[in-house]
GROMACS .gro file of C-alpha atoms in nm:
model
  415
    1MET     CA    1  -0.003  -0.007   0.008
    2GLU     CA    2   0.291   0.264   0.085
    3ASP     CA    3   0.473   0.157  -0.233
    4ASP     CA    4   0.124   0.223  -0.425
    5PHE     CA    5   0.135   0.557  -0.255
    6GLU     CA    6   0.498   0.662  -0.309
    7ALA     CA    7   0.432   0.551  -0.697
    8LEU     CA    8   0.131   0.791  -0.721
    9ALA     CA    9   0.284   1.055  -0.530
   10VAL     CA   10   0.560   1.058  -0.801
   11LEU     CA   11   0.326   1.010  -1.083
   12ALA     CA   12   0.129   1.308  -0.952
   13ILE     CA   13   0.446   1.519  -0.906
   14HIS     CA   14   0.541   1.430  -1.266
   15ILE     CA   15   0.233   1.521  -1.396
   16ILE     CA   16   0.239   1.860  -1.199
   17ASN     CA   17   0.581   1.929  -1.307
   18GLN     CA   18   0.492   1.880  -1.688
   19GLN     CA   19   0.193   2.096  -1.653
   20ASN     CA   20   0.437   2.380  -1.514
   21GLN     CA   21   0.704   2.338  -1.780
   22GLN     CA   22   0.398   2.364  -2.058
   23PHE     CA   23   0.285   2.676  -1.860
   24MET     CA   24   0.597   2.817  -1.843
   25ALA     CA   25   0.649   2.758  -2.211
   26MET     CA   26   0.316   2.886  -2.315
   27MET     CA   27   0.429   3.194  -2.109
   28MET     CA   28   0.747   3.255  -2.237
   29ALA     CA   29   0.605   3.217  -2.602
   30ALA     CA   30   0.373   3.475  -2.533
   31ALA     CA   31   0.643   3.685  -2.401
   32ARG     CA   32   0.816   3.639  -2.741
   33VAL     CA   33   0.551   3.758  -2.916
   34ALA     CA   34   0.505   4.092  -2.668
   35ALA     CA   35   0.852   4.131  -2.696
   36ASN     CA   36   0.865   4.117  -3.070
   37GLU     CA   37   0.570   4.395  -3.075
   38VAL     CA   38   0.769   4.616  -2.861
   39MET     CA   39   1.077   4.617  -3.072
   40GLU     CA   40   0.919   4.668  -3.376
   41LEU     CA   41   0.747   4.969  -3.234
   42GLU     CA   42   1.064   5.081  -3.064
   43ASP     CA   43   1.274   5.003  -3.371
   44ASP     CA   44   1.255   5.075  -3.749
   45PHE     CA   45   1.349   4.711  -3.882
   46GLY     CA   46   1.280   4.823  -4.263
   47GLY     CA   47   0.942   4.615  -4.275
   48LEU     CA   48   1.149   4.278  -4.110
   49ASN     CA   49   0.876   4.062  -3.929
   50LEU     CA   50   1.045   3.927  -3.659
   51GLU     CA   51   0.803   3.637  -3.584
   52GLU     CA   52   0.864   3.527  -3.942
   53MET     CA   53   1.239   3.508  -3.894
   54GLY     CA   54   1.277   3.199  -3.700
   55ASP     CA   55   1.611   3.190  -3.450
   56TRP     CA   56   1.723   3.582  -3.549
   57TRP     CA   57   1.862   3.629  -3.204
   58VAL     CA   58   2.194   3.570  -3.111
   59LYS     CA   59   2.269   3.624  -2.729
   60VAL     CA   60   2.614   3.766  -2.626
   61THR     CA   61   2.817   3.669  -2.319
   62VAL     CA   62   2.779   3.914  -2.041
   63ASN     CA   63   2.965   3.915  -1.710
   64LEU     CA   64   2.670   4.042  -1.485
   65ASP     CA   65   2.908   3.991  -1.199
   66ASP     CA   66   3.042   4.361  -1.286
   67TYR     CA   67   2.720   4.523  -1.207
   68HIS     CA   68   2.736   4.317  -0.869
   69THR     CA   69   3.071   4.463  -0.747
   70MET     CA   70   2.978   4.823  -0.905
   71GLY     CA   71   3.017   5.078  -0.584
   72ASP     CA   72   2.826   5.385  -0.529
   73PRO     CA   73   2.780   5.618  -0.671
   74CYS     CA   74   2.837   5.455  -0.999
   75PHE     CA   75   2.563   5.199  -0.928
   76GLN     CA   76   2.337   5.488  -0.791
   77ILE     CA   77   2.360   5.673  -1.135
   78HIS     CA   78   2.278   5.364  -1.339
   79PHE     CA   79   2.018   5.220  -1.084
   80ARG     CA   80   1.881   5.517  -0.963
   81MET     CA   81   1.926   5.398  -0.602
   82THR     CA   82   2.162   5.319  -0.375
   83ARG     CA   83   2.292   4.965  -0.339
   84THR     CA   84   2.174   4.923  -0.011
   85VAL     CA   85   1.822   5.040  -0.137
   86PHE     CA   86   1.824   4.801  -0.418
   87GLU     CA   87   1.926   4.490  -0.224
   88ILE     CA   88   1.620   4.578  -0.015
   89LEU     CA   89   1.413   4.583  -0.338
   90VAL     CA   90   1.562   4.247  -0.447
   91THR     CA   91   1.462   4.101  -0.100
   92THR     CA   92   1.113   4.258  -0.064
   93VAL     CA   93   0.967   4.138  -0.446
   94LYS     CA   94   1.122   3.823  -0.397
   95GLY     CA   95   0.957   3.788  -0.060
   96HIS     CA   96   0.645   3.888  -0.229
   97LEU     CA   97   0.657   3.671  -0.537
   98ILE     CA   98   0.745   3.349  -0.331
   99GLU     CA   99   0.492   3.440  -0.101
  100ASN     CA  100   0.208   3.464  -0.364
  101GLU     CA  101   0.375   3.140  -0.556
  102ARG     CA  102   0.490   3.340  -0.825
  103LEU     CA  103   0.829   3.247  -0.769
  104LYS     CA  104   0.892   2.857  -0.700
  105ARG     CA  105   1.251   2.748  -0.922
  106GLU     CA  106   1.502   3.049  -0.948
  107ARG     CA  107   1.634   2.976  -1.294
  108THR     CA  108   1.811   3.288  -1.308
  109PRO     CA  109   1.944   3.464  -1.021
  110PHE     CA  110   1.658   3.687  -0.878
  111GLN     CA  111   1.887   3.986  -0.820
  112ASP     CA  112   2.003   3.993  -1.204
  113ILE     CA  113   1.641   3.966  -1.270
  114MET     CA  114   1.593   4.288  -1.102
  115LEU     CA  115   1.921   4.447  -1.266
  116MET     CA  116   1.752   4.409  -1.571
  117VAL     CA  117   1.399   4.519  -1.488
  118VAL     CA  118   1.530   4.821  -1.308
  119TRP     CA  119   1.744   4.942  -1.581
  120LEU     CA  120   1.442   4.905  -1.817
  121LEU     CA  121   1.244   5.130  -1.589
  122ALA     CA  122   1.533   5.369  -1.540
  123THR     CA  123   1.609   5.423  -1.891
  124PRO     CA  124   1.497   5.499  -2.233
  125ASP     CA  125   1.668   5.224  -2.372
  126SER     CA  126   1.523   4.990  -2.573
  127PHE     CA  127   1.410   4.615  -2.509
  128ARG     CA  128   1.676   4.513  -2.786
  129SER     CA  129   1.979   4.713  -2.638
  130VAL     CA  130   1.885   4.585  -2.279
  131SER     CA  131   1.873   4.209  -2.366
  132LEU     CA  132   2.209   4.256  -2.543
  133ARG     CA  133   2.319   4.436  -2.238
  134PHE     CA  134   2.231   4.167  -2.006
  135GLY     CA  135   2.282   3.869  -2.230
  136VAL     CA  136   1.907   3.731  -2.243
  137ASN     CA  137   1.706   3.719  -2.522
  138PRO     CA  138   1.416   3.984  -2.572
  139GLY     CA  139   1.166   3.726  -2.456
  140THR     CA  140   1.302   3.643  -2.150
  141LEU     CA  141   1.364   3.994  -2.055
  142TYR     CA  142   0.995   4.055  -2.124
  143TYR     CA  143   0.912   3.794  -1.900
  144PHE     CA  144   1.099   3.937  -1.630
  145TYR     CA  145   0.963   4.272  -1.693
  146PHE     CA  146   0.616   4.170  -1.689
  147TYR     CA  147   0.587   3.999  -1.380
  148VAL     CA  148   0.806   4.223  -1.150
  149ILE     CA  149   0.611   4.541  -1.255
  150GLU     CA  150   0.319   4.339  -1.175
  151ALA     CA  151   0.450   4.257  -0.828
  152LEU     CA  152   0.538   4.605  -0.751
  153ARG     CA  153   0.199   4.706  -0.878
  154GLN     CA  154   0.063   4.421  -0.652
  155LEU     CA  155   0.296   4.617  -0.359
  156ALA     CA  156   0.141   4.981  -0.405
  157PRO     CA  157  -0.097   4.969  -0.108
  158LYS     CA  158   0.198   4.921   0.102
  159TYR     CA  159   0.414   5.196  -0.013
  160ILE     CA  160   0.147   5.443  -0.129
  161THR     CA  161  -0.067   5.529   0.131
  162TRP     CA  162  -0.308   5.801   0.274
  163PRO     CA  163  -0.152   5.977   0.561
  164ASP     CA  164  -0.337   5.912   0.874
  165ALA     CA  165  -0.409   6.180   1.154
  166ASP     CA  166  -0.062   6.218   1.289
  167GLU     CA  167   0.106   6.188   0.947
  168ARG     CA  168  -0.130   6.449   0.844
  169ALA     CA  169  -0.045   6.688   1.139
  170VAL     CA  170   0.316   6.632   1.051
  171ILE     CA  171   0.265   6.743   0.679
  172LYS     CA  172   0.045   7.048   0.802
  173ALA     CA  173   0.306   7.185   1.009
  174THR     CA  174   0.570   7.161   0.766
  175TRP     CA  175   0.406   7.306   0.490
  176GLU     CA  176   0.293   7.599   0.737
  177ARG     CA  177   0.621   7.666   0.854
  178ALA     CA  178   0.746   7.671   0.505
  179THR     CA  179   0.466   7.852   0.324
  180GLY     CA  180   0.250   8.023   0.569
  181PHE     CA  181  -0.025   7.804   0.436
  182PRO     CA  182  -0.233   7.633   0.685
  183GLY     CA  183  -0.399   7.284   0.695
  184ILE     CA  184  -0.260   7.177   0.361
  185ILE     CA  185  -0.174   6.753   0.365
  186GLY     CA  186  -0.125   6.726  -0.014
  187SER     CA  187  -0.062   6.862  -0.336
  188ILE     CA  188  -0.290   6.700  -0.626
  189ASP     CA  189  -0.255   6.729  -0.979
  190GLY     CA  190  -0.259   6.513  -1.320
  191THR     CA  191   0.024   6.430  -1.565
  192HIS     CA  192   0.049   6.266  -1.883
  193VAL     CA  193   0.233   5.964  -1.992
  194PRO     CA  194   0.272   5.932  -2.390
  195ILE     CA  195   0.232   5.585  -2.518
  196THR     CA  196   0.186   5.426  -2.847
  197ALA     CA  197  -0.167   5.450  -3.014
  198PRO     CA  198  -0.329   5.183  -2.840
  199LEU     CA  199  -0.542   4.933  -3.048
  200VAL     CA  200  -0.872   4.987  -2.923
  201ASP     CA  201  -1.047   5.346  -2.888
  202ALA     CA  202  -0.749   5.530  -3.000
  203PRO     CA  203  -0.912   5.888  -3.038
  204GLN     CA  204  -1.010   5.863  -2.671
  205TYR     CA  205  -0.648   5.872  -2.554
  206THR     CA  206  -0.558   6.175  -2.754
  207ASN     CA  207  -0.474   6.468  -2.547
  208ARG     CA  208  -0.490   6.843  -2.605
  209HIS     CA  209  -0.144   6.775  -2.760
  210ASP     CA  210  -0.275   6.543  -3.012
  211THR     CA  211  -0.094   6.271  -2.898
  212TYR     CA  212  -0.148   5.955  -2.722
  213SER     CA  213  -0.134   5.939  -2.351
  214ILE     CA  214  -0.262   5.800  -1.989
  215ASN     CA  215  -0.362   6.038  -1.749
  216VAL     CA  216  -0.228   5.987  -1.431
  217GLN     CA  217  -0.304   6.195  -1.098
  218ALA     CA  218  -0.141   6.200  -0.769
  219VAL     CA  219  -0.145   6.358  -0.445
  220VAL     CA  220   0.211   6.411  -0.263
  221ASP     CA  221   0.296   6.528   0.051
  222SER     CA  222   0.589   6.786   0.174
  223THR     CA  223   0.834   6.528   0.135
  224LEU     CA  224   0.715   6.463  -0.244
  225LEU     CA  225   0.606   6.113  -0.122
  226VAL     CA  226   0.329   5.992  -0.336
  227ARG     CA  227   0.015   5.932  -0.111
  228HIS     CA  228  -0.246   5.850  -0.353
  229LEU     CA  229  -0.200   5.720  -0.674
  230HIS     CA  230  -0.476   5.685  -0.966
  231VAL     CA  231  -0.365   5.573  -1.328
  232GLY     CA  232  -0.571   5.461  -1.608
  233GLU     CA  233  -0.825   5.728  -1.726
  234VAL     CA  234  -0.756   5.807  -2.094
  235GLY     CA  235  -0.544   6.138  -2.210
  236SER     CA  236  -0.829   6.309  -2.324
  237MET     CA  237  -0.994   6.324  -1.983
  238HIS     CA  238  -1.007   6.660  -1.789
  239ASP     CA  239  -0.821   6.675  -1.463
  240SER     CA  240  -1.101   6.759  -1.272
  241ARG     CA  241  -1.339   6.480  -1.408
  242VAL     CA  242  -1.026   6.230  -1.350
  243PHE     CA  243  -1.050   6.357  -0.960
  244ARG     CA  244  -1.448   6.286  -0.962
  245ARG     CA  245  -1.382   5.921  -1.108
  246SER     CA  246  -1.071   5.871  -0.832
  247PRO     CA  247  -1.153   5.644  -0.541
  248LEU     CA  248  -0.996   5.937  -0.349
  249PHE     CA  249  -1.288   6.152  -0.418
  250LYS     CA  250  -1.571   5.947  -0.286
  251ASP     CA  251  -1.337   5.881   0.039
  252LEU     CA  252  -1.296   6.269   0.061
  253LEU     CA  253  -1.644   6.353  -0.013
  254ILE     CA  254  -1.842   6.099   0.212
  255SER     CA  255  -1.608   5.955   0.491
  256PRO     CA  256  -1.650   6.051   0.848
  257PRO     CA  257  -1.455   6.360   0.945
  258GLY     CA  258  -1.122   6.311   1.064
  259GLN     CA  259  -1.075   5.965   0.874
  260PHE     CA  260  -0.924   6.103   0.544
  261ILE     CA  261  -0.965   6.460   0.607
  262SER     CA  262  -1.055   6.690   0.901
  263ASN     CA  263  -1.236   6.990   0.849
  264ASP     CA  264  -0.939   7.241   0.905
  265GLU     CA  265  -0.742   6.990   0.629
  266HIS     CA  266  -0.760   7.051   0.276
  267LEU     CA  267  -0.549   6.952  -0.091
  268VAL     CA  268  -0.415   7.221  -0.321
  269GLY     CA  269  -0.453   7.250  -0.671
  270ASP     CA  270  -0.444   7.440  -0.978
  271GLY     CA  271  -0.746   7.608  -1.163
  272ALA     CA  272  -0.848   7.267  -1.334
  273TYR     CA  273  -1.017   7.123  -1.009
  274THR     CA  274  -1.337   7.285  -0.916
  275PRO     CA  275  -1.297   7.488  -0.543
  276CYS     CA  276  -1.424   7.262  -0.251
  277GLU     CA  277  -1.394   7.215   0.122
  278PHE     CA  278  -1.125   6.982   0.082
  279VAL     CA  279  -0.959   7.107  -0.238
  280MET     CA  280  -0.816   7.472  -0.237
  281VAL     CA  281  -0.777   7.637  -0.562
  282PRO     CA  282  -0.626   7.978  -0.659
  283PHE     CA  283  -0.861   8.277  -0.796
  284ARG     CA  284  -0.882   8.336  -1.184
  285ASN     CA  285  -0.625   8.595  -1.249
  286ASN     CA  286  -0.832   8.825  -1.470
  287GLY     CA  287  -0.613   9.114  -1.439
  288HIS     CA  288  -0.807   9.281  -1.136
  289LEU     CA  289  -0.728   9.062  -0.841
  290ASN     CA  290  -0.652   9.272  -0.527
  291GLY     CA  291  -0.332   9.240  -0.320
  292ALA     CA  292  -0.516   8.974  -0.065
  293GLN     CA  293  -0.629   8.763  -0.357
  294LEU     CA  294  -0.269   8.752  -0.518
  295ASN     CA  295  -0.142   8.694  -0.197
  296TYR     CA  296  -0.338   8.406  -0.151
  297ASN     CA  297  -0.234   8.269  -0.515
  298ARG     CA  298   0.116   8.299  -0.410
  299LYS     CA  299   0.124   8.111  -0.096
  300LEU     CA  300  -0.100   7.821  -0.243
  301SER     CA  301   0.121   7.800  -0.534
  302GLN     CA  302   0.428   7.738  -0.314
  303SER     CA  303   0.280   7.421  -0.173
  304ARG     CA  304   0.107   7.292  -0.496
  305VAL     CA  305   0.391   7.344  -0.702
  306ARG     CA  306   0.557   7.049  -0.509
  307VAL     CA  307   0.333   6.771  -0.707
  308GLU     CA  308   0.508   6.911  -1.023
  309ASN     CA  309   0.855   6.841  -0.861
  310ALA     CA  310   0.735   6.489  -0.769
  311PHE     CA  311   0.639   6.438  -1.119
  312ALA     CA  312   0.952   6.569  -1.252
  313ARG     CA  313   1.135   6.384  -1.005
  314ALA     CA  314   0.966   6.047  -1.111
  315LYS     CA  315   1.008   6.098  -1.485
  316GLY     CA  316   1.361   6.209  -1.452
  317LYS     CA  317   1.455   5.858  -1.244
  318TRP     CA  318   1.221   5.648  -1.428
  319ARG     CA  319   1.270   5.793  -1.738
  320ARG     CA  320   1.070   5.517  -1.961
  321LEU     CA  321   0.761   5.724  -1.812
  322LYS     CA  322   0.846   5.990  -2.098
  323PHE     CA  323   0.742   5.757  -2.344
  324LEU     CA  324   0.615   5.385  -2.343
  325HIS     CA  325   0.610   5.194  -2.644
  326ALA     CA  326   0.302   4.978  -2.519
  327ARG     CA  327  -0.050   4.899  -2.656
  328LYS     CA  328  -0.184   4.682  -2.396
  329GLN     CA  329  -0.336   4.916  -2.109
  330GLU     CA  330  -0.282   4.647  -1.839
  331VAL     CA  331   0.059   4.680  -1.913
  332VAL     CA  332   0.093   5.054  -1.912
  333ILE     CA  333  -0.072   5.061  -1.581
  334ASP     CA  334   0.130   4.816  -1.393
  335HIS     CA  335   0.434   5.013  -1.551
  336ILE     CA  336   0.343   5.330  -1.462
  337THR     CA  337   0.250   5.246  -1.107
  338ALA     CA  338   0.556   5.014  -1.062
  339SER     CA  339   0.781   5.351  -1.135
  340PHE     CA  340   0.567   5.544  -0.879
  341VAL     CA  341   0.604   5.256  -0.626
  342LEU     CA  342   0.982   5.292  -0.650
  343HIS     CA  343   0.965   5.677  -0.641
  344ASN     CA  344   0.799   5.584  -0.277
  345PHE     CA  345   1.063   5.300  -0.217
  346VAL     CA  346   1.359   5.513  -0.276
  347ILE     CA  347   1.247   5.793  -0.011
  348LEU     CA  348   1.090   5.565   0.240
  349HIS     CA  349   1.457   5.389   0.272
  350GLY     CA  350   1.620   5.713   0.351
  351GLU     CA  351   1.679   5.879   0.026
  352PRO     CA  352   1.499   6.213   0.054
  353ILE     CA  353   1.487   6.421  -0.219
  354ILE     CA  354   1.357   6.750  -0.032
  355ASP     CA  355   1.447   6.912   0.274
  356ASP     CA  356   1.257   7.216   0.468
  357GLU     CA  357   1.512   7.484   0.298
  358GLU     CA  358   1.388   7.383  -0.048
  359LEU     CA  359   0.995   7.362   0.039
  360ALA     CA  360   1.035   7.708   0.159
  361ARG     CA  361   1.228   7.847  -0.107
  362PRO     CA  362   1.013   8.140  -0.283
  363ILE     CA  363   0.864   8.042  -0.590
  364HIS     CA  364   0.920   8.238  -0.922
  365ALA     CA  365   0.649   8.497  -1.098
  366ASN     CA  366   0.586   8.231  -1.350
  367GLU     CA  367   0.486   7.955  -1.105
  368VAL     CA  368   0.255   8.120  -0.917
  369LEU     CA  369  -0.108   7.999  -1.038
  370GLY     CA  370  -0.390   8.215  -1.199
  371ASN     CA  371  -0.317   8.338  -1.513
  372GLU     CA  372  -0.347   7.960  -1.644
  373GLU     CA  373  -0.626   7.891  -1.936
  374PHE     CA  374  -0.819   7.572  -1.888
  375GLU     CA  375  -1.063   7.398  -2.118
  376GLY     CA  376  -1.395   7.333  -1.945
  377ASP     CA  377  -1.483   6.994  -1.817
  378ASP     CA  378  -1.727   6.875  -2.021
  379GLY     CA  379  -1.836   6.579  -1.771
  380ASP     CA  380  -2.027   6.761  -1.508
  381GLU     CA  381  -2.368   6.667  -1.685
  382GLU     CA  382  -2.264   6.286  -1.710
  383PHE     CA  383  -2.124   6.286  -1.331
  384GLU     CA  384  -2.466   6.448  -1.176
  385GLU     CA  385  -2.678   6.194  -1.428
  386GLU     CA  386  -2.479   5.863  -1.303
  387ASN     CA  387  -2.402   6.003  -0.908
  388PRO     CA  388  -2.711   6.235  -0.846
  389GLU     CA  389  -2.621   6.202  -0.466
  390LEU     CA  390  -2.252   6.293  -0.496
  391ALA     CA  391  -2.354   6.528  -0.719
  392GLN     CA  392  -2.576   6.705  -0.460
  393LEU     CA  393  -2.306   6.661  -0.209
  394PHE     CA  394  -2.028   6.811  -0.384
  395ALA     CA  395  -2.241   7.093  -0.480
  396ALA     CA  396  -2.260   7.168  -0.118
  397SER     CA  397  -1.895   7.103  -0.021
  398HIS     CA  398  -1.830   7.343  -0.333
  399ALA     CA  399  -2.035   7.621  -0.164
  400THR     CA  400  -1.848   7.573   0.151
  401GLY     CA  401  -1.521   7.574  -0.009
  402LEU     CA  402  -1.590   7.886  -0.160
  403GLU     CA  403  -1.662   8.047   0.171
  404LYS     CA  404  -1.308   7.868   0.338
  405ARG     CA  405  -1.095   8.023   0.052
  406LEU     CA  406  -1.229   8.347   0.140
  407MET     CA  407  -1.214   8.297   0.516
  408TYR     CA  408  -0.844   8.216   0.438
  409MET     CA  409  -0.756   8.495   0.215
  410ASP     CA  410  -0.911   8.746   0.454
  411HIS     CA  411  -0.848   8.635   0.829
  412VAL     CA  412  -0.548   8.369   0.788
  413LEU     CA  413  -0.327   8.434   0.515
  414ALA     CA  414  -0.349   8.828   0.533
  415GLN     CA  415  -0.173   8.820   0.905
   0.00000   0.00000   0.00000
């Protein structure tokens, strides 16, 4: 009986291993197709069809030990973080994959995998050139890339978190010391990540510059840490509409006082947003603003500009955000989210990117808000039809926000 059980166990393991091998073969085949597509988008192959060319790729021998022995600051220049932080990242992502049974057998040292993927995220280098640099074929690189950015996206709730009451108190105090504007717990704005024309509904992704993009909304605190991220809305969508569609909007609008935001707290945004009790925006400068209004705009702008600083730092470090050669939205969303997770990961592990002195630096005249021209949001009626109760609550919040803005202008910032 025991011998029969052992024979069945061996047979079961053989079947499972065979299934795993078949699954891996399918995944690698899909990765090769995806890698070929990306390379055809990135490079001009003169009409060559990579899928029809058979064994067209020849791997070169590369000694990855040179990367492992590379010391700071050279390592930091190439991989956008110190070696110490990189080692923590490797342990974190590997642990997540093992915990979720995504990494059962380490065929390639995981540290090498992370070197390849971080290099991809940090540079605009093509898949072709990165594959050559690390001595792997493009399909293998794409497979590593896909499951690592997926893991980083899954880790986002751990590294992109809304501040609790104690954290908000620190953020408010820091910004008030720097700018004189009280109650600020975050700076909100949207940015666009240019992408290849999607295969489905491409016109929806066309932004005001007539290019294709994905809209990214972020709230950052006084350290440029991203505290909320909403990714995936089409490039044609207005910032205020993106905000209303984000989970954060509903949380701020209907949550009990103090849970997400207190009555004396608010975000600061530019004129694209509708003023309300939880978002302070500038007065539109029509050439007739008084001194109090101009003072309000200047102090608000000095805090609000920090979200632009965060976007600039993120795109400067994770440079593939400047253009993504990808057609599948799920890959684009994972890539963008992964990049902002890394942005936060580096800050949270001791590599600050702004200090109190820089936070208090007076902004330039062209950074003061109020002079911008924003296109109207065509989604108001749709919002009211689809969410009548939320629309009613937001209308009341808008009225309260206008009163709150006047109170800050006349009685707080004028002192």
